[in-house]
Amino acid sequence: MSQASVTPKARRRRHDREIIALAVPAFGALVAEPLFVIVDSAIVGHLGTPQLAGLGVAAALLMTAVSVFVFLAYATTAAVARRVGAGDLPAAIRQGMDGIWLALLLGVAVIAVTLPTAPWLVDLFGASETAAPHAITYLRISSLGIPAMLIVLAATGVLRGLQDTRTPLYVALGGFTANAALNAGLVYGAGLGIAGSAWGTVAAQCGMAAAYLLVVVRGARKYGSSLRPDAAGIRASAQAGVPLLVRTLSLRAVLMIATAVAARLGDTDIAAHQIVLSLWSLLAFALDAIAIAGQAIIGRYLGANDAEGARQACRRMVEWGIAAGVVLGVLVVVSRPLFIPLFTGDQAVRDTLLPALLVVAVSQPIAGVVFVLDGVLMGAGDGPYLAWAMLVTLAAFAPVALLVPSVGGGLTALWWAMTLMMTVRLLTLWWRARSGRWIVTGATR
């Protein structure tokens, strides 16, 4: 059936099926990831406050290190999806293997840096004298699992590019279950304390990496793709990831500035800010699931030389982003009496929290479009533009946010600054999407 003979309604239904099939499992996998830290915290928390405080510092360092390399998933998804669209599955898996080898090399480099500098890093994050030894122990042991964590990122990108988000969901659920069992057994059963929690997490991460590698290796053997490292391919994967690394670091800088400003506002404001930021991050998982679907779908259309299909898919996903943002915003407003008491019983914190939450609710439709267009441009391999757009956003946000304390603004003003940040992102991404310059067809960009 030709593209012209397909009715607009039929096209929307087809896009909806693709988006749902990819986004729903992706959301499940995204939600499963932070549960690792939650389980570790619940188990270690019963050992004592110093141990829990040490875990908090070490986990923050580890999550920062891993999140910096999230480009391993994003860049690999786009590159693999293009080759899938072009009908070249052997090349798609070969591309994925280059990403996995890059992840392994980066993981080894991170271990080499982290092991000797662990005490300094823990001190930099301000750990107390009682918490620092526990933080150093957890950080050094857990850092041994960083190569596995990065392989998981890259392999997840491979499967997403192959239009498979179900396998990452199953692996994430299996990893979460194994992590919980191993932590409980090693911490209490074997009496290893916080070290047992770290070893349990390392074992679970290695198991997840092994599961992914098994799937990828089977695909490579099926289609005759080489598993050996290819210097040119690894270098190309790294070059594609650099702009996305710049984008990620700029976004992390925005969040760090926001937290630093909230801390200057006082204890009540920083406490309320952490609650709002946690909720904002949770909402981002739902929107990011649509973005992940966008990366896979757009890459496939462009690889198949179907520019019109890519445009239509982009348009439909933007509609999904707006709808999801409206729904999430309404949920925040309606459910606030239920979840606010779960976080705090301090009335001052609640009073500070409420208006900031309303700002977050109002901004969700903007966030919905931002996440979707971010995913579309990633799927198109438009990393250099995303890097520049995020640097522009950071430049617009930083001075406004830093002025909040000096002009007497509170947490609500800070979150209006965060909304400004999202609006700038929306404008830069929307302009690029409307220009059509992101549409570059073919197996490679």
Tab-separated table of C-alpha atoms in Angstrom:
chain	number	residue	atom	x	y	z
A	1	MET	CA	0.000	0.000	0.000
A	2	SER	CA	1.451	3.395	-1.018
A	3	GLN	CA	1.905	6.226	1.474
A	4	ALA	CA	-0.625	8.337	-0.445
A	5	SER	CA	-3.346	5.687	-0.209
A	6	VAL	CA	-3.145	5.547	3.594
A	7	THR	CA	-5.744	7.785	5.243
A	8	PRO	CA	-4.641	10.300	7.921
A	9	LYS	CA	-6.667	8.376	10.514
A	10	ALA	CA	-4.948	5.105	9.593
A	11	ARG	CA	-1.538	6.790	9.800
A	12	ARG	CA	-2.313	8.140	13.260
A	13	ARG	CA	-3.418	4.699	14.413
A	14	ARG	CA	-0.223	3.135	13.069
A	15	HIS	CA	1.924	5.750	14.805
A	16	ASP	CA	-0.069	5.308	18.028
A	17	ARG	CA	0.512	1.550	17.988
A	18	GLU	CA	4.246	2.039	17.448
A	19	ILE	CA	4.525	4.657	20.178
A	20	ILE	CA	2.584	2.586	22.714
A	21	ALA	CA	4.476	-0.619	21.865
A	22	LEU	CA	7.825	1.104	22.493
A	23	ALA	CA	6.982	3.673	25.180
A	24	VAL	CA	5.113	1.501	27.701
A	25	PRO	CA	7.914	-1.079	28.223
A	26	ALA	CA	10.479	1.742	28.123
A	27	PHE	CA	8.648	3.497	30.969
A	28	GLY	CA	8.699	0.296	33.025
A	29	ALA	CA	12.445	-0.080	32.520
A	30	LEU	CA	13.073	3.576	33.407
A	31	VAL	CA	11.099	3.295	36.637
A	32	ALA	CA	12.924	0.084	37.594
A	33	GLU	CA	16.342	1.782	37.486
A	34	PRO	CA	15.973	4.127	40.504
A	35	LEU	CA	14.532	1.251	42.502
A	36	PHE	CA	18.087	-0.110	42.837
A	37	VAL	CA	19.049	2.852	45.031
A	38	ILE	CA	15.753	2.698	46.937
A	39	VAL	CA	16.283	-0.973	47.811
A	40	ASP	CA	19.899	-0.343	48.823
A	41	SER	CA	18.769	2.557	51.021
A	42	ALA	CA	16.028	0.504	52.678
A	43	ILE	CA	18.409	-2.339	53.534
A	44	VAL	CA	21.418	-0.231	54.537
A	45	GLY	CA	19.213	2.140	56.535
A	46	HIS	CA	18.714	-0.567	59.158
A	47	LEU	CA	22.478	-0.759	59.727
A	48	GLY	CA	22.567	2.772	61.116
A	49	THR	CA	22.509	6.453	60.196
A	50	PRO	CA	26.249	6.731	59.352
A	51	GLN	CA	25.948	3.819	56.922
A	52	LEU	CA	22.869	5.319	55.272
A	53	ALA	CA	24.541	8.726	55.017
A	54	GLY	CA	27.610	7.093	53.464
A	55	LEU	CA	25.422	5.274	50.966
A	56	GLY	CA	23.722	8.551	50.057
A	57	VAL	CA	27.016	10.242	49.209
A	58	ALA	CA	28.442	7.263	47.302
A	59	ALA	CA	25.200	6.662	45.374
A	60	ALA	CA	25.088	10.331	44.323
A	61	LEU	CA	28.653	10.072	42.998
A	62	LEU	CA	27.921	6.840	41.147
A	63	MET	CA	24.685	8.110	39.592
A	64	THR	CA	26.447	11.270	38.456
A	65	ALA	CA	29.238	9.254	36.852
A	66	VAL	CA	26.823	6.941	35.043
A	67	SER	CA	24.377	9.666	33.950
A	68	VAL	CA	27.210	11.562	32.257
A	69	PHE	CA	27.589	8.607	29.871
A	70	VAL	CA	23.886	8.248	29.034
A	71	PHE	CA	24.864	9.212	25.482
A	72	LEU	CA	25.925	5.574	25.096
A	73	ALA	CA	22.225	4.680	24.980
A	74	TYR	CA	21.034	7.700	22.992
A	75	ALA	CA	23.659	7.715	20.240
A	76	THR	CA	23.529	3.932	19.840
A	77	THR	CA	19.736	3.927	19.534
A	78	ALA	CA	19.801	6.467	16.696
A	79	ALA	CA	22.650	4.804	14.780
A	80	VAL	CA	21.222	1.281	15.071
A	81	ALA	CA	17.676	2.404	14.189
A	82	ARG	CA	18.913	4.038	10.973
A	83	ARG	CA	20.494	0.811	9.816
A	84	VAL	CA	17.373	-1.120	10.759
A	85	GLY	CA	15.357	1.272	8.601
A	86	ALA	CA	17.822	0.752	5.770
A	87	GLY	CA	17.280	-3.020	6.073
A	88	ASP	CA	20.891	-3.736	7.024
A	89	LEU	CA	20.612	-5.715	10.273
A	90	PRO	CA	24.219	-6.995	10.238
A	91	ALA	CA	25.465	-3.389	10.097
A	92	ALA	CA	22.968	-2.401	12.794
A	93	ILE	CA	24.339	-4.981	15.210
A	94	ARG	CA	27.930	-4.149	14.223
A	95	GLN	CA	27.180	-0.530	15.098
A	96	GLY	CA	25.758	-1.673	18.419
A	97	MET	CA	28.897	-3.683	19.203
A	98	ASP	CA	31.028	-0.576	18.617
A	99	GLY	CA	28.928	1.215	21.242
A	100	ILE	CA	29.324	-1.677	23.685
A	101	TRP	CA	33.112	-1.773	23.246
A	102	LEU	CA	33.219	1.997	23.838
A	103	ALA	CA	31.177	1.499	27.029
A	104	LEU	CA	33.653	-1.108	28.273
A	105	LEU	CA	36.653	1.159	27.626
A	106	LEU	CA	35.009	4.104	29.359
A	107	GLY	CA	34.024	1.913	32.300
A	108	VAL	CA	37.597	0.727	32.812
A	109	ALA	CA	38.788	4.358	32.667
A	110	VAL	CA	36.244	5.401	35.311
A	111	ILE	CA	37.418	2.590	37.629
A	112	ALA	CA	41.018	3.720	37.183
A	113	VAL	CA	40.051	7.234	38.284
A	114	THR	CA	37.573	6.341	41.037
A	115	LEU	CA	39.542	3.784	43.070
A	116	PRO	CA	42.467	6.047	44.041
A	117	THR	CA	40.385	9.241	44.341
A	118	ALA	CA	37.447	7.821	46.324
A	119	PRO	CA	38.438	9.505	49.640
A	120	TRP	CA	38.875	12.878	47.933
A	121	LEU	CA	35.534	12.568	46.071
A	122	VAL	CA	33.700	11.647	49.260
A	123	ASP	CA	35.255	14.602	51.066
A	124	LEU	CA	34.327	16.894	48.159
A	125	PHE	CA	30.681	15.942	48.610
A	126	GLY	CA	30.891	16.926	52.269
A	127	ALA	CA	30.493	13.541	53.966
A	128	SER	CA	30.805	13.650	57.749
A	129	GLU	CA	33.639	11.904	59.610
A	130	THR	CA	31.327	9.069	60.653
A	131	ALA	CA	29.777	8.617	57.191
A	132	ALA	CA	32.955	8.990	55.108
A	133	PRO	CA	34.440	5.491	55.760
A	134	HIS	CA	31.174	3.847	54.715
A	135	ALA	CA	30.914	6.054	51.640
A	136	ILE	CA	34.474	5.214	50.576
A	137	THR	CA	33.876	1.483	51.033
A	138	TYR	CA	30.650	1.536	49.032
A	139	LEU	CA	32.076	3.766	46.294
A	140	ARG	CA	35.226	1.690	45.746
A	141	ILE	CA	33.389	-1.614	45.560
A	142	SER	CA	30.477	-0.308	43.476
A	143	SER	CA	32.826	1.380	41.012
A	144	LEU	CA	33.868	-2.128	39.911
A	145	GLY	CA	30.371	-2.463	38.459
A	146	ILE	CA	30.562	0.725	36.376
A	147	PRO	CA	31.732	-1.078	33.200
A	148	ALA	CA	28.682	-3.331	33.525
A	149	MET	CA	26.429	-0.289	34.061
A	150	LEU	CA	27.791	1.385	30.935
A	151	ILE	CA	27.476	-1.827	28.907
A	152	VAL	CA	23.839	-1.947	30.033
A	153	LEU	CA	23.360	1.600	28.712
A	154	ALA	CA	24.909	0.825	25.332
A	155	ALA	CA	23.150	-2.529	24.951
A	156	THR	CA	19.845	-0.924	25.875
A	157	GLY	CA	20.468	1.499	23.017
A	158	VAL	CA	21.108	-1.423	20.664
A	159	LEU	CA	17.802	-3.083	21.511
A	160	ARG	CA	15.862	0.173	21.363
A	161	GLY	CA	17.353	0.781	17.920
A	162	LEU	CA	16.173	-2.707	16.947
A	163	GLN	CA	12.679	-1.534	18.060
A	164	ASP	CA	12.766	-3.774	21.126
A	165	THR	CA	11.961	-2.140	24.487
A	166	ARG	CA	10.463	-5.260	26.054
A	167	THR	CA	13.766	-7.047	26.610
A	168	PRO	CA	15.244	-4.061	28.537
A	169	LEU	CA	12.126	-4.111	30.728
A	170	TYR	CA	12.549	-7.819	31.512
A	171	VAL	CA	16.272	-7.391	32.200
A	172	ALA	CA	15.611	-4.378	34.474
A	173	LEU	CA	12.987	-6.290	36.455
A	174	GLY	CA	15.307	-9.292	36.767
A	175	GLY	CA	18.170	-7.042	37.872
A	176	PHE	CA	15.988	-5.321	40.459
A	177	THR	CA	14.878	-8.665	41.916
A	178	ALA	CA	18.427	-10.042	42.016
A	179	ASN	CA	19.718	-6.840	43.580
A	180	ALA	CA	17.161	-6.984	46.385
A	181	ALA	CA	17.867	-10.649	47.143
A	182	LEU	CA	21.654	-10.299	46.999
A	183	ASN	CA	21.668	-7.169	49.147
A	184	ALA	CA	19.557	-8.760	51.860
A	185	GLY	CA	21.634	-11.962	51.816
A	186	LEU	CA	25.053	-10.302	51.835
A	187	VAL	CA	24.260	-7.473	54.244
A	188	TYR	CA	22.444	-9.532	56.873
A	189	GLY	CA	22.916	-13.209	55.989
A	190	ALA	CA	26.667	-12.953	55.405
A	191	GLY	CA	27.098	-10.043	57.812
A	192	LEU	CA	29.098	-7.938	55.348
A	193	GLY	CA	27.342	-4.682	56.182
A	194	ILE	CA	27.479	-1.871	53.642
A	195	ALA	CA	30.168	-3.726	51.684
A	196	GLY	CA	27.634	-6.520	51.141
A	197	SER	CA	25.185	-4.024	49.661
A	198	ALA	CA	27.853	-2.792	47.260
A	199	TRP	CA	28.863	-6.311	46.186
A	200	GLY	CA	25.214	-7.272	45.707
A	201	THR	CA	24.650	-4.305	43.408
A	202	VAL	CA	27.819	-5.059	41.440
A	203	ALA	CA	26.701	-8.688	40.980
A	204	ALA	CA	23.233	-7.608	39.834
A	205	GLN	CA	24.665	-5.089	37.359
A	206	CYS	CA	27.068	-7.704	35.971
A	207	GLY	CA	24.179	-10.128	35.588
A	208	MET	CA	22.199	-7.533	33.644
A	209	ALA	CA	25.183	-6.815	31.386
A	210	ALA	CA	25.627	-10.552	30.763
A	211	ALA	CA	21.947	-10.914	29.831
A	212	TYR	CA	22.197	-8.064	27.339
A	213	LEU	CA	25.425	-9.395	25.852
A	214	LEU	CA	23.814	-12.799	25.388
A	215	VAL	CA	21.008	-11.223	23.356
A	216	VAL	CA	23.375	-9.089	21.260
A	217	VAL	CA	25.823	-11.944	20.646
A	218	ARG	CA	22.981	-14.173	19.459
A	219	GLY	CA	21.923	-11.452	17.037
A	220	ALA	CA	25.500	-11.037	15.803
A	221	ARG	CA	25.844	-14.749	15.140
A	222	LYS	CA	22.466	-14.892	13.421
A	223	TYR	CA	23.344	-12.107	10.979
A	224	GLY	CA	27.063	-12.766	10.688
A	225	SER	CA	28.228	-9.574	12.406
A	226	SER	CA	31.712	-9.415	13.868
A	227	LEU	CA	32.071	-9.212	17.646
A	228	ARG	CA	35.660	-7.977	17.586
A	229	PRO	CA	36.464	-4.384	18.526
A	230	ASP	CA	36.825	-2.074	15.536
A	231	ALA	CA	38.915	1.036	16.201
A	232	ALA	CA	37.245	3.117	13.487
A	233	GLY	CA	33.753	2.117	14.662
A	234	ILE	CA	34.536	2.819	18.321
A	235	ARG	CA	35.992	6.188	17.374
A	236	ALA	CA	32.868	7.023	15.334
A	237	SER	CA	30.651	6.076	18.288
A	238	ALA	CA	32.686	8.323	20.569
A	239	GLN	CA	32.498	11.236	18.123
A	240	ALA	CA	28.725	10.859	17.861
A	241	GLY	CA	28.488	10.846	21.644
A	242	VAL	CA	30.522	13.998	22.335
A	243	PRO	CA	27.725	16.483	21.470
A	244	LEU	CA	25.263	14.502	23.575
A	245	LEU	CA	27.790	14.519	26.422
A	246	VAL	CA	27.891	18.330	26.193
A	247	ARG	CA	24.077	18.392	26.239
A	248	THR	CA	23.937	16.121	29.306
A	249	LEU	CA	26.578	18.094	31.221
A	250	SER	CA	24.732	21.342	30.475
A	251	LEU	CA	21.495	19.851	31.786
A	252	ARG	CA	23.262	18.588	34.906
A	253	ALA	CA	24.652	22.096	35.414
A	254	VAL	CA	21.106	23.502	35.320
A	255	LEU	CA	19.990	21.074	38.038
A	256	MET	CA	23.074	21.756	40.167
A	257	ILE	CA	22.551	25.520	39.926
A	258	ALA	CA	18.901	25.116	40.908
A	259	THR	CA	19.848	23.042	43.964
A	260	ALA	CA	22.612	25.495	44.972
A	261	VAL	CA	20.179	28.431	44.734
A	262	ALA	CA	17.558	26.552	46.773
A	263	ALA	CA	20.185	25.861	49.451
A	264	ARG	CA	20.915	29.605	49.703
A	265	LEU	CA	17.220	30.269	50.291
A	266	GLY	CA	17.266	28.361	53.601
A	267	ASP	CA	16.586	24.941	55.097
A	268	THR	CA	12.843	25.079	54.494
A	269	ASP	CA	13.274	25.972	50.828
A	270	ILE	CA	15.955	23.347	50.110
A	271	ALA	CA	13.840	20.678	51.807
A	272	ALA	CA	10.823	21.653	49.710
A	273	HIS	CA	13.001	21.880	46.588
A	274	GLN	CA	14.242	18.319	46.987
A	275	ILE	CA	10.638	17.093	47.136
A	276	VAL	CA	9.634	19.105	44.067
A	277	LEU	CA	12.753	17.973	42.187
A	278	SER	CA	12.037	14.322	43.048
A	279	LEU	CA	8.498	14.642	41.705
A	280	TRP	CA	9.739	16.508	38.618
A	281	SER	CA	12.188	13.671	37.947
A	282	LEU	CA	9.439	11.069	38.333
A	283	LEU	CA	7.236	12.912	35.833
A	284	ALA	CA	10.220	13.051	33.498
A	285	PHE	CA	10.305	9.231	33.363
A	286	ALA	CA	6.837	9.149	31.795
A	287	LEU	CA	7.733	11.808	29.232
A	288	ASP	CA	11.149	10.265	28.544
A	289	ALA	CA	9.439	7.000	27.600
A	290	ILE	CA	7.765	8.794	24.676
A	291	ALA	CA	11.108	10.369	23.785
A	292	ILE	CA	12.731	6.922	23.678
A	293	ALA	CA	10.012	5.749	21.296
A	294	GLY	CA	10.770	8.844	19.226
A	295	GLN	CA	14.481	8.015	19.009
A	296	ALA	CA	13.785	4.514	17.704
A	297	ILE	CA	10.948	5.402	15.323
A	298	ILE	CA	12.526	8.507	13.790
A	299	GLY	CA	15.862	6.761	13.259
A	300	ARG	CA	14.105	3.896	11.481
A	301	TYR	CA	12.119	6.182	9.169
A	302	LEU	CA	15.173	8.218	8.217
A	303	GLY	CA	17.204	5.075	7.617
A	304	ALA	CA	14.446	3.877	5.266
A	305	ASN	CA	14.652	7.202	3.340
A	306	ASP	CA	11.092	8.020	4.415
A	307	ALA	CA	11.313	11.734	5.214
A	308	GLU	CA	7.543	12.223	5.099
A	309	GLY	CA	7.008	9.309	7.484
A	310	ALA	CA	9.518	10.904	9.894
A	311	ARG	CA	7.662	14.240	9.735
A	312	GLN	CA	4.300	12.589	10.404
A	313	ALA	CA	5.703	10.528	13.269
A	314	CYS	CA	7.245	13.693	14.774
A	315	ARG	CA	3.918	15.516	14.525
A	316	ARG	CA	2.032	12.673	16.177
A	317	MET	CA	4.565	12.326	18.986
A	318	VAL	CA	4.330	16.054	19.720
A	319	GLU	CA	0.577	15.576	20.114
A	320	TRP	CA	1.300	12.704	22.495
A	321	GLY	CA	3.741	14.906	24.428
A	322	ILE	CA	1.192	17.682	24.857
A	323	ALA	CA	-1.535	15.245	25.934
A	324	ALA	CA	0.772	13.457	28.375
A	325	GLY	CA	1.905	16.789	29.819
A	326	VAL	CA	-1.677	17.938	30.387
A	327	VAL	CA	-2.611	14.647	32.063
A	328	LEU	CA	0.464	14.714	34.313
A	329	GLY	CA	-0.145	18.341	35.241
A	330	VAL	CA	-3.724	17.602	36.252
A	331	LEU	CA	-2.580	14.564	38.261
A	332	VAL	CA	-0.098	16.704	40.201
A	333	VAL	CA	-2.808	19.200	41.129
A	334	VAL	CA	-5.464	16.605	41.996
A	335	SER	CA	-3.214	14.254	43.962
A	336	ARG	CA	-1.196	16.826	45.913
A	337	PRO	CA	-3.229	16.335	49.150
A	338	LEU	CA	-2.321	12.633	48.996
A	339	PHE	CA	1.417	12.691	48.320
A	340	ILE	CA	2.572	15.854	50.132
A	341	PRO	CA	2.014	14.292	53.612
A	342	LEU	CA	4.115	11.295	52.505
A	343	PHE	CA	7.165	13.541	52.152
A	344	THR	CA	6.927	15.900	55.100
A	345	GLY	CA	4.923	16.757	58.193
A	346	ASP	CA	6.542	20.188	58.550
A	347	GLN	CA	3.865	22.799	57.830
A	348	ALA	CA	6.437	25.404	56.779
A	349	VAL	CA	7.837	23.020	54.162
A	350	ARG	CA	4.317	22.196	52.970
A	351	ASP	CA	3.445	25.868	52.605
A	352	THR	CA	6.610	26.464	50.581
A	353	LEU	CA	6.106	23.318	48.545
A	354	LEU	CA	2.543	23.873	47.341
A	355	PRO	CA	2.925	26.921	45.047
A	356	ALA	CA	6.115	25.458	43.526
A	357	LEU	CA	4.214	22.254	42.754
A	358	LEU	CA	1.546	24.268	40.955
A	359	VAL	CA	4.268	25.818	38.790
A	360	VAL	CA	5.519	22.316	37.938
A	361	ALA	CA	1.964	21.258	37.049
A	362	VAL	CA	1.458	24.232	34.728
A	363	SER	CA	4.780	23.552	32.961
A	364	GLN	CA	4.126	19.881	32.180
A	365	PRO	CA	2.650	20.434	28.670
A	366	ILE	CA	5.808	22.417	27.832
A	367	ALA	CA	7.939	19.585	29.233
A	368	GLY	CA	5.964	17.055	27.196
A	369	VAL	CA	6.843	18.761	23.909
A	370	VAL	CA	10.469	19.336	24.989
A	371	PHE	CA	11.051	15.679	25.820
A	372	VAL	CA	9.467	14.504	22.574
A	373	LEU	CA	11.409	16.884	20.323
A	374	ASP	CA	14.599	16.043	22.216
A	375	GLY	CA	13.969	12.378	21.383
A	376	VAL	CA	13.125	13.160	17.751
A	377	LEU	CA	16.347	15.086	17.200
A	378	MET	CA	18.371	12.405	18.990
A	379	GLY	CA	16.798	9.789	16.737
A	380	ALA	CA	17.808	11.906	13.758
A	381	GLY	CA	21.397	12.025	15.017
A	382	ASP	CA	21.204	15.819	15.380
A	383	GLY	CA	23.510	15.836	18.397
A	384	PRO	CA	25.562	18.968	17.556
A	385	TYR	CA	22.413	21.105	17.453
A	386	LEU	CA	21.180	19.612	20.742
A	387	ALA	CA	24.516	20.512	22.354
A	388	TRP	CA	24.371	24.142	21.213
A	389	ALA	CA	20.676	24.443	22.134
A	390	MET	CA	21.351	23.211	25.675
A	391	LEU	CA	24.302	25.583	26.085
A	392	VAL	CA	22.032	28.470	25.042
A	393	THR	CA	19.452	27.259	27.558
A	394	LEU	CA	22.057	27.121	30.331
A	395	ALA	CA	23.217	30.644	29.472
A	396	ALA	CA	19.630	31.916	29.684
A	397	PHE	CA	18.796	30.065	32.905
A	398	ALA	CA	21.884	30.639	35.043
A	399	PRO	CA	21.701	34.437	35.504
A	400	VAL	CA	17.944	34.378	36.146
A	401	ALA	CA	18.220	31.586	38.728
A	402	LEU	CA	21.195	33.186	40.487
A	403	LEU	CA	19.240	36.439	40.825
A	404	VAL	CA	16.403	34.746	42.742
A	405	PRO	CA	17.933	35.110	46.250
A	406	SER	CA	19.170	38.666	45.675
A	407	VAL	CA	15.730	39.948	44.574
A	408	GLY	CA	13.990	38.267	47.490
A	409	GLY	CA	12.413	35.496	45.444
A	410	GLY	CA	11.624	32.187	47.064
A	411	LEU	CA	11.289	28.613	45.859
A	412	THR	CA	8.316	29.458	43.639
A	413	ALA	CA	10.411	32.054	41.817
A	414	LEU	CA	13.164	29.462	41.358
A	415	TRP	CA	10.723	27.060	39.766
A	416	TRP	CA	9.443	29.802	37.487
A	417	ALA	CA	13.090	30.094	36.424
A	418	MET	CA	13.068	26.333	35.777
A	419	THR	CA	9.951	26.851	33.659
A	420	LEU	CA	11.809	29.561	31.750
A	421	MET	CA	14.578	27.038	31.157
A	422	MET	CA	12.078	24.547	29.714
A	423	THR	CA	10.501	27.281	27.584
A	424	VAL	CA	13.876	28.203	26.082
A	425	ARG	CA	14.439	24.528	25.331
A	426	LEU	CA	11.004	24.381	23.722
A	427	LEU	CA	11.736	27.370	21.481
A	428	THR	CA	15.128	26.091	20.332
A	429	LEU	CA	13.849	22.560	19.677
A	430	TRP	CA	10.633	23.737	18.004
A	431	TRP	CA	12.580	26.026	15.672
A	432	ARG	CA	14.822	23.143	14.648
A	433	ALA	CA	11.889	20.780	14.132
A	434	ARG	CA	10.039	23.322	11.978
A	435	SER	CA	13.136	24.048	9.887
A	436	GLY	CA	13.359	20.432	8.698
A	437	ARG	CA	17.162	20.547	8.812
A	438	TRP	CA	17.191	17.539	11.127
A	439	ILE	CA	15.765	15.371	8.335
A	440	VAL	CA	18.789	13.650	6.828
A	441	THR	CA	17.897	10.295	5.290
A	442	GLY	CA	20.072	7.235	4.757
A	443	ALA	CA	21.765	4.513	6.762
A	444	THR	CA	24.185	7.081	8.204
A	445	ARG	CA	23.812	10.778	8.872
